[in-house]
XYZ file of N, CA and C in Angstrom:
723
model
N 7.049 -0.336 36.278
C 6.749 -1.448 37.183
C 5.259 -1.726 37.141
N 4.890 -2.975 36.972
C 3.494 -3.386 37.007
C 3.170 -3.866 38.420
N 2.138 -3.295 39.006
C 1.839 -3.568 40.417
C 0.493 -4.261 40.547
N 0.490 -5.397 41.254
C -0.740 -6.105 41.588
C -0.849 -6.230 43.100
N -1.882 -6.917 43.527
C -2.058 -7.100 44.969
C -1.038 -8.082 45.536
N -0.599 -9.021 44.708
C 0.324 -10.048 45.198
C 1.771 -9.780 44.788
N 1.988 -9.620 43.478
C 3.348 -9.445 42.958
C 3.463 -8.137 42.177
N 4.614 -7.505 42.293
C 4.970 -6.397 41.417
C 6.037 -6.895 40.453
N 5.927 -6.456 39.178
C 6.797 -6.971 38.120
C 7.592 -5.816 37.531
N 8.864 -6.013 37.406
C 9.744 -4.991 36.833
C 10.734 -5.645 35.872
N 10.846 -5.156 34.627
C 10.019 -4.112 33.995
C 8.701 -4.708 33.519
N 7.835 -3.866 33.019
C 6.532 -4.323 32.545
C 6.542 -4.634 31.061
N 7.709 -4.554 30.435
C 7.914 -4.961 29.049
C 9.131 -5.868 28.972
N 9.069 -6.832 28.068
C 10.236 -7.679 27.804
C 11.001 -7.048 26.641
N 12.109 -6.410 26.944
C 12.876 -5.672 25.932
C 14.089 -6.503 25.516
N 14.087 -6.900 24.239
C 15.169 -7.707 23.699
C 16.011 -6.860 22.736
N 17.316 -6.740 22.966
C 18.207 -6.091 21.967
C 18.390 -7.017 20.781
N 17.562 -6.848 19.766
C 17.439 -7.822 18.683
C 18.688 -7.868 17.811
N 19.171 -9.104 17.570
C 20.259 -9.368 16.634
C 19.967 -10.689 15.944
N 20.184 -10.711 14.625
C 19.933 -11.930 13.859
C 20.898 -13.041 14.253
N 20.363 -14.261 14.261
C 21.146 -15.476 14.515
C 21.896 -15.410 15.850
N 21.247 -14.817 16.840
C 21.861 -14.722 18.157
C 20.804 -14.911 19.232
N 21.105 -15.769 20.190
C 20.191 -15.998 21.300
C 20.273 -14.821 22.276
N 19.103 -14.288 22.663
C 19.057 -13.078 23.479
C 18.198 -13.329 24.707
N 18.621 -12.768 25.833
C 17.899 -12.951 27.092
C 17.589 -11.616 27.738
N 16.523 -11.593 28.498
C 16.202 -10.458 29.360
C 15.594 -11.020 30.642
N 15.486 -10.198 31.660
C 15.061 -10.694 32.967
C 13.874 -9.905 33.502
N 13.107 -10.571 34.338
C 12.008 -9.962 35.089
C 12.265 -10.172 36.566
N 11.919 -9.194 37.354
C 12.034 -9.338 38.809
C 10.638 -9.312 39.408
N 10.308 -10.385 40.114
C 9.011 -10.507 40.779
C 9.195 -10.203 42.259
N 8.425 -9.268 42.772
C 8.528 -8.875 44.191
C 7.216 -9.195 44.898
N 7.332 -9.971 45.959
C 6.157 -10.317 46.765
C 5.976 -9.262 47.848
N 4.880 -8.506 47.755
C 4.640 -7.421 48.709
C 3.809 -7.876 49.904
N 3.336 -9.107 49.840
C 2.419 -9.587 50.883
C 3.161 -10.417 51.922
N 2.397 -10.862 52.895
C 2.938 -11.750 53.937
C 2.611 -13.204 53.651
N 2.147 -13.479 52.429
C 1.772 -14.840 52.051
C 2.801 -15.434 51.091
N 2.780 -16.748 50.994
C 3.535 -17.431 49.948
C 2.727 -17.302 48.650
N 3.425 -16.849 47.574
C 2.740 -16.611 46.308
C 3.343 -17.498 45.233
N 2.494 -18.322 44.620
C 2.923 -19.157 43.494
C 2.688 -18.388 42.195
N 3.578 -18.617 41.228
C 3.430 -17.929 39.946
C 3.657 -18.905 38.796
N 3.131 -18.505 37.634
C 3.304 -19.284 36.412
C 3.394 -18.310 35.244
N 4.331 -18.589 34.297
C 4.538 -17.721 33.142
C 4.069 -18.455 31.893
N 3.226 -17.774 31.095
C 2.745 -18.316 29.833
C 3.126 -17.354 28.709
N 3.151 -17.871 27.481
C 3.454 -17.038 26.318
C 2.635 -17.492 25.119
N 2.426 -16.572 24.183
C 1.687 -16.900 22.958
C 2.554 -17.654 21.952
N 3.857 -17.709 22.192
C 4.773 -18.378 21.253
C 5.779 -19.221 22.049
N 5.335 -20.350 22.599
C 6.208 -21.141 23.479
C 7.417 -21.756 22.793
N 7.353 -21.974 21.473
C 8.498 -22.553 20.775
C 9.634 -21.543 20.582
N 9.318 -20.287 20.696
C 10.300 -19.232 20.438
C 11.057 -18.817 21.691
N 10.445 -19.052 22.865
C 11.034 -18.552 24.106
C 11.254 -19.681 25.103
N 12.242 -19.463 25.951
C 12.517 -20.371 27.071
C 12.478 -19.540 28.349
N 11.661 -19.966 29.315
C 11.480 -19.208 30.556
C 11.983 -20.059 31.719
N 12.880 -19.472 32.538
C 13.421 -20.179 33.705
C 13.453 -19.249 34.912
N 12.774 -19.643 35.981
C 11.784 -20.736 36.045
C 10.446 -20.264 35.489
N 9.718 -21.182 34.882
C 8.389 -20.805 34.374
C 7.304 -20.958 35.437
N 7.622 -21.652 36.516
C 6.741 -21.724 37.690
C 7.609 -21.639 38.934
N 7.022 -21.195 40.024
C 7.785 -21.105 41.264
C 6.970 -20.491 42.378
N 7.644 -20.270 43.489
C 7.017 -19.676 44.669
C 7.892 -18.528 45.152
N 7.261 -17.379 45.378
C 7.974 -16.220 45.914
C 7.624 -16.106 47.384
N 8.634 -16.140 48.236
C 8.412 -16.079 49.677
C 7.912 -14.697 50.091
N 7.306 -14.575 51.250
C 6.788 -13.281 51.701
C 7.890 -12.217 51.780
N 7.572 -11.030 51.277
C 8.483 -9.891 51.307
C 9.852 -10.193 50.676
N 9.827 -10.988 49.624
C 11.087 -11.334 48.941
C 10.898 -11.184 47.438
N 11.955 -11.447 46.698
C 11.929 -11.291 45.239
C 12.391 -12.574 44.559
N 12.081 -12.662 43.274
C 12.492 -13.804 42.454
C 12.770 -13.293 41.045
N 13.894 -13.716 40.459
C 14.260 -13.307 39.101
C 13.870 -14.397 38.114
N 13.272 -13.977 37.004
C 12.872 -14.878 35.935
C 13.631 -14.470 34.670
N 14.299 -15.436 34.040
C 15.068 -15.177 32.823
C 14.282 -15.693 31.628
N 14.047 -14.798 30.669
C 13.343 -15.152 29.430
C 14.357 -15.095 28.288
N 14.526 -16.204 27.571
C 15.499 -16.294 26.484
C 14.779 -16.508 25.165
N 15.090 -15.643 24.205
C 14.531 -15.776 22.857
C 15.517 -16.550 21.990
N 15.019 -17.548 21.294
C 15.875 -18.343 20.419
C 16.401 -17.480 19.269
N 17.514 -17.892 18.699
C 18.114 -17.145 17.591
C 17.150 -17.080 16.416
N 17.003 -15.872 15.849
C 16.082 -15.646 14.745
C 16.843 -15.493 13.429
N 16.307 -16.088 12.368
C 16.938 -16.012 11.054
C 16.518 -14.768 10.275
N 15.341 -14.208 10.602
C 14.843 -13.040 9.895
C 14.328 -12.013 10.895
N 14.457 -10.759 10.530
C 13.931 -9.683 11.364
C 12.471 -9.437 11.011
N 11.605 -9.181 11.990
C 10.195 -8.917 11.696
C 10.022 -7.569 11.003
N 8.933 -7.387 10.261
C 8.697 -6.100 9.590
C 8.641 -4.953 10.599
N 9.378 -3.899 10.306
C 9.411 -2.695 11.154
C 9.840 -2.991 12.588
N 10.488 -4.138 12.780
C 10.981 -4.525 14.108
C 9.859 -4.555 15.144
N 8.665 -4.922 14.720
C 7.529 -5.019 15.617
C 7.277 -6.488 15.956
N 7.030 -6.761 17.234
C 6.783 -8.126 17.691
C 5.393 -8.208 18.316
N 4.647 -9.220 17.929
C 3.285 -9.398 18.442
C 3.216 -10.412 19.578
N 4.347 -10.972 19.984
C 4.353 -11.957 21.051
C 4.008 -11.293 22.386
N 3.328 -12.056 23.234
C 2.938 -11.557 24.554
C 3.158 -12.636 25.605
N 3.311 -12.171 26.846
C 3.470 -13.059 27.987
C 2.369 -12.771 29.002
N 2.039 -13.806 29.742
C 1.046 -13.691 30.808
C 1.639 -14.284 32.082
N 1.675 -13.479 33.128
C 2.169 -13.967 34.421
C 0.987 -14.088 35.380
N 0.769 -15.284 35.853
C -0.315 -15.566 36.790
C 0.264 -15.800 38.181
N -0.419 -15.303 39.182
C 0.030 -15.491 40.561
C -1.174 -15.795 41.459
N -0.918 -16.570 42.494
C -1.976 -16.981 43.402
C -1.365 -17.279 44.767
N -2.146 -17.018 45.816
C -1.670 -17.306 47.162
C -1.685 -18.808 47.378
N -0.603 -19.322 47.962
C -0.499 -20.747 48.224
C -0.247 -20.967 49.714
N -0.189 -22.199 50.116
C -0.056 -22.534 51.532
C 1.342 -22.198 52.033
N 1.496 -21.847 53.295
C 2.815 -21.548 53.858
C 3.757 -22.750 53.724
N 5.018 -22.452 53.391
C 6.007 -23.517 53.232
C 5.974 -24.192 51.892
N 5.143 -23.720 50.967
C 5.048 -24.343 49.651
C 6.345 -24.112 48.871
N 6.653 -25.063 47.983
C 7.853 -24.972 47.139
C 7.460 -25.059 45.676
N 8.425 -24.846 44.797
C 8.159 -24.874 43.360
C 7.665 -26.241 42.912
N 8.113 -27.306 43.590
C 7.669 -28.647 43.195
C 6.183 -28.851 43.438
N 5.620 -28.077 44.365
C 4.201 -28.236 44.678
C 3.275 -27.396 43.827
N 3.818 -26.640 42.886
C 2.989 -25.796 42.023
C 2.378 -26.663 40.928
N 1.030 -26.602 40.801
C 0.320 -27.397 39.796
C -0.540 -26.484 38.931
N -0.882 -26.932 37.703
C -1.759 -26.112 36.840
C -3.117 -25.828 37.475
N -3.599 -26.743 38.312
C -4.906 -26.571 38.929
C -4.966 -25.339 39.833
N -3.818 -24.935 40.377
C -3.773 -23.776 41.273
C -4.155 -22.485 40.546
N -4.005 -22.459 39.211
C -4.268 -21.239 38.442
C -5.580 -21.341 37.644
N -6.427 -22.259 38.043
C -7.717 -22.456 37.390
C -8.760 -21.552 38.044
N -9.199 -20.537 37.303
C -10.193 -19.597 37.840
C -11.551 -20.261 38.039
N -11.858 -21.222 37.168
C -13.161 -21.877 37.257
C -13.286 -22.686 38.538
N -12.164 -23.060 39.106
C -12.196 -23.811 40.358
C -12.369 -22.888 41.558
N -12.542 -21.587 41.306
C -12.774 -20.645 42.393
C -11.512 -20.044 42.977
N -10.358 -20.257 42.337
C -9.119 -19.691 42.853
C -9.003 -18.217 42.434
N -8.499 -17.407 43.346
C -8.306 -15.985 43.081
C -6.951 -15.803 42.383
N -6.986 -15.773 41.076
C -5.758 -15.722 40.271
C -5.547 -14.287 39.781
N -4.370 -13.783 40.065
C -3.994 -12.437 39.585
C -3.189 -12.583 38.306
N -3.514 -11.769 37.289
C -2.846 -11.891 35.997
C -2.256 -10.555 35.571
N -1.122 -10.662 34.893
C -0.453 -9.470 34.362
C 0.075 -9.813 32.971
N -0.310 -9.003 31.983
C 0.138 -9.218 30.612
C 1.367 -8.366 30.323
N 2.319 -8.970 29.621
C 3.580 -8.294 29.250
C 3.776 -8.413 27.749
N 4.141 -7.324 27.128
C 4.403 -7.368 25.693
C 5.902 -7.418 25.422
N 6.255 -7.867 24.219
C 7.655 -8.001 23.806
C 8.012 -6.815 22.912
N 9.155 -6.209 23.205
C 9.624 -5.061 22.432
C 11.046 -5.350 21.967
N 11.289 -5.135 20.674
C 12.644 -5.255 20.132
C 13.310 -3.882 20.138
N 14.513 -3.838 20.641
C 15.284 -2.593 20.658
C 16.606 -2.823 19.946
N 17.237 -1.723 19.533
C 18.529 -1.826 18.860
C 19.591 -2.277 19.851
N 20.509 -3.157 19.419
C 21.578 -3.599 20.323
C 22.486 -2.441 20.683
N 23.073 -2.454 21.861
C 23.983 -1.364 22.258
C 25.204 -1.320 21.377
N 25.626 -0.127 21.018
C 26.808 0.043 20.178
C 28.051 0.121 21.029
N 29.124 -0.477 20.524
C 30.402 -0.393 21.229
C 30.914 1.032 21.138
N 31.432 1.591 22.240
C 31.943 2.967 22.191
C 33.120 3.081 21.256
N 33.123 4.138 20.446
C 34.230 4.363 19.519
C 35.451 4.823 20.286
N 36.646 4.302 19.940
C 37.860 4.688 20.664
C 38.185 6.156 20.451
N 38.566 6.841 21.524
C 38.955 8.250 21.457
C 40.454 8.329 21.464
N 41.018 8.938 20.456
C 42.469 9.028 20.348
C 42.987 10.124 21.260
N 44.012 9.796 22.007
C 44.587 10.751 22.930
C 45.296 11.868 22.162
N 45.163 13.057 22.699
C 45.872 14.185 22.124
C 45.173 14.825 20.958
N 44.022 14.251 20.505
C 43.316 14.855 19.388
C 42.425 15.958 19.905
N 42.383 17.062 19.206
C 41.588 18.196 19.602
C 40.610 18.521 18.498
N 39.528 19.205 18.875
C 38.509 19.564 17.906
C 39.105 20.521 16.882
N 38.862 20.211 15.620
C 39.367 21.060 14.558
C 40.731 20.663 14.059
N 41.395 19.753 14.734
C 42.712 19.309 14.296
C 42.599 17.922 13.714
N 43.491 17.595 12.812
C 43.461 16.289 12.164
C 43.936 15.239 13.139
N 43.297 14.069 13.158
C 43.701 13.022 14.091
C 45.076 12.496 13.759
N 45.845 12.176 14.820
C 47.179 11.612 14.625
C 47.104 10.106 14.561
N 48.162 9.538 14.062
C 48.209 8.072 13.982
C 48.213 7.501 15.377
N 47.547 6.361 15.536
C 47.480 5.742 16.842
C 48.841 5.212 17.246
N 49.095 5.250 18.552
C 50.367 4.802 19.092
C 50.110 3.622 19.996
N 50.860 2.542 19.814
C 50.685 1.354 20.611
C 51.354 1.519 21.961
N 51.195 0.494 22.826
C 51.701 0.576 24.193
C 53.206 0.734 24.250
N 53.922 0.172 23.307
C 55.379 0.247 23.365
C 55.926 1.491 22.685
N 55.035 2.433 22.307
C 55.486 3.696 21.757
C 55.669 3.686 20.262
N 55.439 2.563 19.597
C 55.594 2.501 18.156
C 54.288 2.875 17.477
N 54.360 3.436 16.298
C 53.166 3.761 15.549
C 52.452 2.485 15.160
N 51.101 2.544 15.176
C 50.328 1.373 14.813
C 50.688 0.871 13.434
N 50.950 -0.428 13.316
C 51.398 -0.991 12.035
C 50.332 -0.861 10.973
N 49.036 -0.933 11.384
C 47.977 -0.862 10.392
C 47.912 0.496 9.722
N 48.400 1.549 10.406
C 48.322 2.886 9.826
C 49.327 3.068 8.690
N 50.504 2.436 8.733
C 51.584 2.721 7.784
C 52.062 1.505 7.019
N 51.336 0.399 7.061
C 51.819 -0.807 6.402
C 51.995 -0.641 4.896
N 51.062 0.045 4.142
C 51.300 0.175 2.689
C 52.569 0.934 2.374
N 52.812 2.063 3.107
C 54.023 2.842 2.866
C 55.258 2.036 3.221
N 55.156 1.262 4.300
C 56.304 0.456 4.710
C 56.657 -0.576 3.659
N 55.617 -1.259 3.113
C 55.885 -2.272 2.084
C 56.493 -1.637 0.847
N 56.015 -0.437 0.447
C 56.578 0.238 -0.712
C 58.023 0.626 -0.496
N 58.368 1.060 0.720
C 59.756 1.430 1.011
C 60.669 0.223 0.919
N 60.224 -0.911 1.412
C 61.048 -2.122 1.352
C 61.289 -2.535 -0.087
N 60.216 -2.444 -0.924
C 60.392 -2.825 -2.327
C 61.394 -1.918 -3.018
N 61.332 -0.601 -2.755
C 62.294 0.308 -3.377
C 63.700 0.016 -2.885
N 63.849 -0.269 -1.588
C 65.174 -0.574 -1.053
C 65.756 -1.828 -1.690
N 64.859 -2.854 -1.918
C 65.346 -4.080 -2.557
C 65.795 -3.801 -3.985
N 65.025 -2.932 -4.692
C 65.446 -2.623 -6.063
C 66.780 -1.891 -6.077
N 66.985 -0.984 -5.093
C 68.248 -0.251 -5.018
C 69.397 -1.203 -4.724
N 69.159 -2.149 -3.765
C 70.206 -3.119 -3.438
C 70.547 -3.968 -4.651
N 69.511 -4.416 -5.390
C 69.760 -5.254 -6.564
C 70.534 -4.496 -7.629
N 70.162 -3.225 -7.850
C 70.869 -2.444 -8.865
C 72.309 -2.178 -8.444
N 72.536 -1.995 -7.147
C 73.900 -1.765 -6.656
C 74.763 -2.994 -6.855
N 74.191 -4.174 -6.527
C 74.943 -5.417 -6.717
C 75.232 -5.654 -8.202
N 74.234 -5.377 -9.045
C 74.461 -5.569 -10.478
C 75.546 -4.637 -10.989
N 75.535 -3.379 -10.506
C 76.569 -2.432 -10.933
C 77.951 -2.873 -10.501
N 78.044 -3.396 -9.252
C 79.347 -3.855 -8.771
C 79.839 -5.043 -9.586
N 78.920 -5.945 -9.954
C 79.308 -7.119 -10.736
C 79.791 -6.712 -12.132
N 79.075 -5.750 -12.743
C 79.490 -5.274 -14.072
C 80.851 -4.594 -14.006
N 81.072 -3.822 -12.930
C 82.377 -3.157 -12.784
C 83.496 -4.175 -12.652
N 83.219 -5.252 -11.903
C 84.233 -6.291 -11.732
C 84.556 -6.970 -13.067
N 83.504 -7.282 -13.859
C 83.724 -7.906 -15.154
C 84.507 -6.977 -16.079
N 84.176 -5.685 -16.005
C 84.897 -4.720 -16.856
C 86.375 -4.672 -16.506
N 86.661 -4.690 -15.194
C 88.062 -4.674 -14.758
C 88.795 -5.921 -15.243
N 88.136 -7.082 -15.132
C 88.774 -8.322 -15.576
C 89.004 -8.294 -17.092
N 88.019 -7.757 -17.811
C 88.179 -7.676 -19.258
C 89.349 -6.780 -19.635
N 89.440 -5.631 -18.967
C 90.550 -4.717 -19.233
C 91.891 -5.360 -18.911
N 91.904 -6.143 -17.809
C 93.143 -6.813 -17.426
C 93.562 -7.834 -18.480
N 92.583 -8.610 -18.998
C 92.893 -9.602 -20.017
C 93.393 -8.927 -21.285
N 92.744 -7.787 -21.658
C 93.182 -7.056 -22.854
C 94.616 -6.561 -22.701
N 94.932 -6.034 -21.496
C 96.302 -5.560 -21.257
C 97.310 -6.692 -21.355
N 96.961 -7.848 -20.786
C 97.875 -8.988 -20.846
C 98.054 -9.460 -22.298
N 96.957 -9.458 -23.055
C 97.038 -9.861 -24.453
C 97.937 -8.905 -25.249
N 97.738 -7.606 -24.997
C 98.578 -6.617 -25.681
C 100.049 -6.786 -25.309
N 100.265 -7.085 -24.009
C 101.646 -7.267 -23.566
C 102.295 -8.467 -24.246
N 101.516 -9.565 -24.357
C 102.062 -10.753 -25.020
C 102.350 -10.483 -26.500
N 101.454 -9.746 -27.134
C 101.678 -9.425 -28.535
C 102.942 -8.555 -28.722
N 103.128 -7.631 -27.773
C 104.330 -6.797 -27.845
C 105.598 -7.622 -27.657
N 105.548 -8.545 -26.671
C 106.711 -9.408 -26.437
C 106.975 -10.284 -27.657
N 105.896 -10.800 -28.276
C 106.068 -11.640 -29.447
C 106.682 -10.844 -30.612
N 106.210 -9.621 -30.777
C 106.769 -8.777 -31.834
C 108.236 -8.457 -31.578
N 108.561 -8.230 -30.266
C 109.949 -7.949 -29.904
C 110.836 -9.144 -30.206
N 110.355 -10.331 -29.904
C 111.130 -11.537 -30.175
C 111.343 -11.742 -31.681
N 110.331 -11.432 -32.447
C 110.464 -11.564 -33.892
C 111.544 -10.613 -34.431
N 111.544 -9.411 -33.917
C 112.547 -8.448 -34.357
C 113.956 -8.898 -33.976
N 114.063 -9.386 -32.721
C 115.378 -9.863 -32.288
C 115.830 -11.053 -33.134
N 114.897 -11.918 -33.488
C 115.253 -13.085 -34.304
C 115.690 -12.663 -35.704
N 114.997 -11.668 -36.246
C 115.372 -11.198 -37.586
C 116.775 -10.571 -37.574
N 117.082 -9.855 -36.512
C 118.384 -9.219 -36.411
C 119.500 -10.258 -36.249
N 119.203 -11.252 -35.416
C 120.246 -12.253 -35.142
C 120.315 -13.313 -36.230
N 119.266 -13.365 -37.064
C 119.264 -14.347 -38.144
C 118.874 -15.725 -37.689
N 118.418 -15.871 -36.437
C 117.994 -17.194 -35.939
C 116.488 -17.232 -35.849
N 115.917 -18.356 -35.992
C 114.455 -18.515 -35.930
C 113.946 -18.758 -34.512
N 112.694 -18.558 -34.356
C 112.070 -18.781 -33.026
C 111.749 -20.261 -32.895
N 111.977 -20.780 -31.724
C 111.728 -22.215 -31.511
C 110.246 -22.515 -31.682
N 109.986 -23.673 -32.213
C 108.608 -24.096 -32.456
C 107.803 -24.188 -31.164
N 108.433 -24.675 -30.110
C 107.747 -24.814 -28.818
C 107.252 -23.467 -28.306
N 108.063 -22.444 -28.456
C 107.693 -21.123 -27.954
C 106.503 -20.576 -28.736
N 106.515 -20.831 -30.041
C 105.395 -20.354 -30.857
C 104.101 -21.048 -30.461
N 104.217 -22.376 -30.179
C 103.029 -23.124 -29.754
C 102.492 -22.588 -28.445
N 103.399 -22.324 -27.492
C 102.976 -21.816 -26.176
C 102.282 -20.480 -26.315
N 102.872 -19.589 -27.102
C 102.279 -18.263 -27.295
C 100.914 -18.388 -27.968
N 100.793 -19.295 -28.923
C 99.512 -19.484 -29.604
C 98.426 -19.966 -28.664
N 98.797 -20.949 -27.824
C 97.823 -21.477 -26.852
C 97.376 -20.380 -25.906
N 98.326 -19.590 -25.423
C 97.986 -18.486 -24.515
C 97.058 -17.505 -25.215
N 97.318 -17.213 -26.473
C 96.458 -16.305 -27.218
C 95.050 -16.831 -27.371
N 94.933 -18.162 -27.630
C 93.602 -18.777 -27.755
C 92.831 -18.679 -26.443
N 93.540 -18.963 -25.345
C 92.889 -18.896 -24.018
C 92.413 -17.486 -23.724
N 93.274 -16.513 -24.018
C 92.884 -15.123 -23.762
C 91.703 -14.713 -24.630
N 91.692 -15.174 -25.882
C 90.559 -14.857 -26.746
C 89.257 -15.467 -26.245
N 89.357 -16.689 -25.741
C 88.183 -17.352 -25.195
C 87.641 -16.607 -23.982
N 88.566 -16.191 -23.112
C 88.155 -15.442 -21.926
C 87.496 -14.127 -22.302
N 87.992 -13.453 -23.317
C 87.418 -12.183 -23.738
C 85.993 -12.384 -24.281
N 85.760 -13.467 -24.994
C 84.405 -13.745 -25.477
C 83.457 -14.038 -24.337
N 83.920 -14.727 -23.298
C 83.070 -15.034 -22.150
C 82.690 -13.777 -21.422
N 83.624 -12.830 -21.312
C 83.354 -11.579 -20.579
C 82.419 -10.707 -21.396
């Protein structure tokens, strides 16, 4: 805490948790220890880089005022994370009942004989706070961590997704091979059935020929045509199978 006769300032450094391309803010608390109305003004060596709200104001007797300092987003980090920027807070006793609208630059002019109190503040860059790492329940020192369990009691999908995808692929290959085997078995059965029917027709045809030779009568032309057509159809089916 920086202590003057009029205002005490906390903290006495502007500490920014530095992060690239991110706007960062920190706060100052001004405490009026006197029984007077105290006007204040905040200055900086780099006004384009910072925004101060309020940059001027009045702190009532025995009261406090918060000042927010915002650093614009930075594209590059300074060497060794060192910052040379500085702030100057000026304070002066003003008339009772004064407000922020009545604060003028002339009030902080030392050459005009005003008793101006000044406090210099430096800027410090600090590392941003780290998010706490999750602690897995049930894990003990020296034991291997278990897979995380979600709220509904299922194992976290991210832990086992590669194994799960591999299992599905193997199952699909097994299903495909099973279907292919069943289809081949069906075709084999149909082929065997056609062969049996063909053999049966050939046997019947041979039997008819023998009976015709014994009886001395010939086989009708129509019957021979029918048997021939059936044989052609069966042969075609066998080639398809």
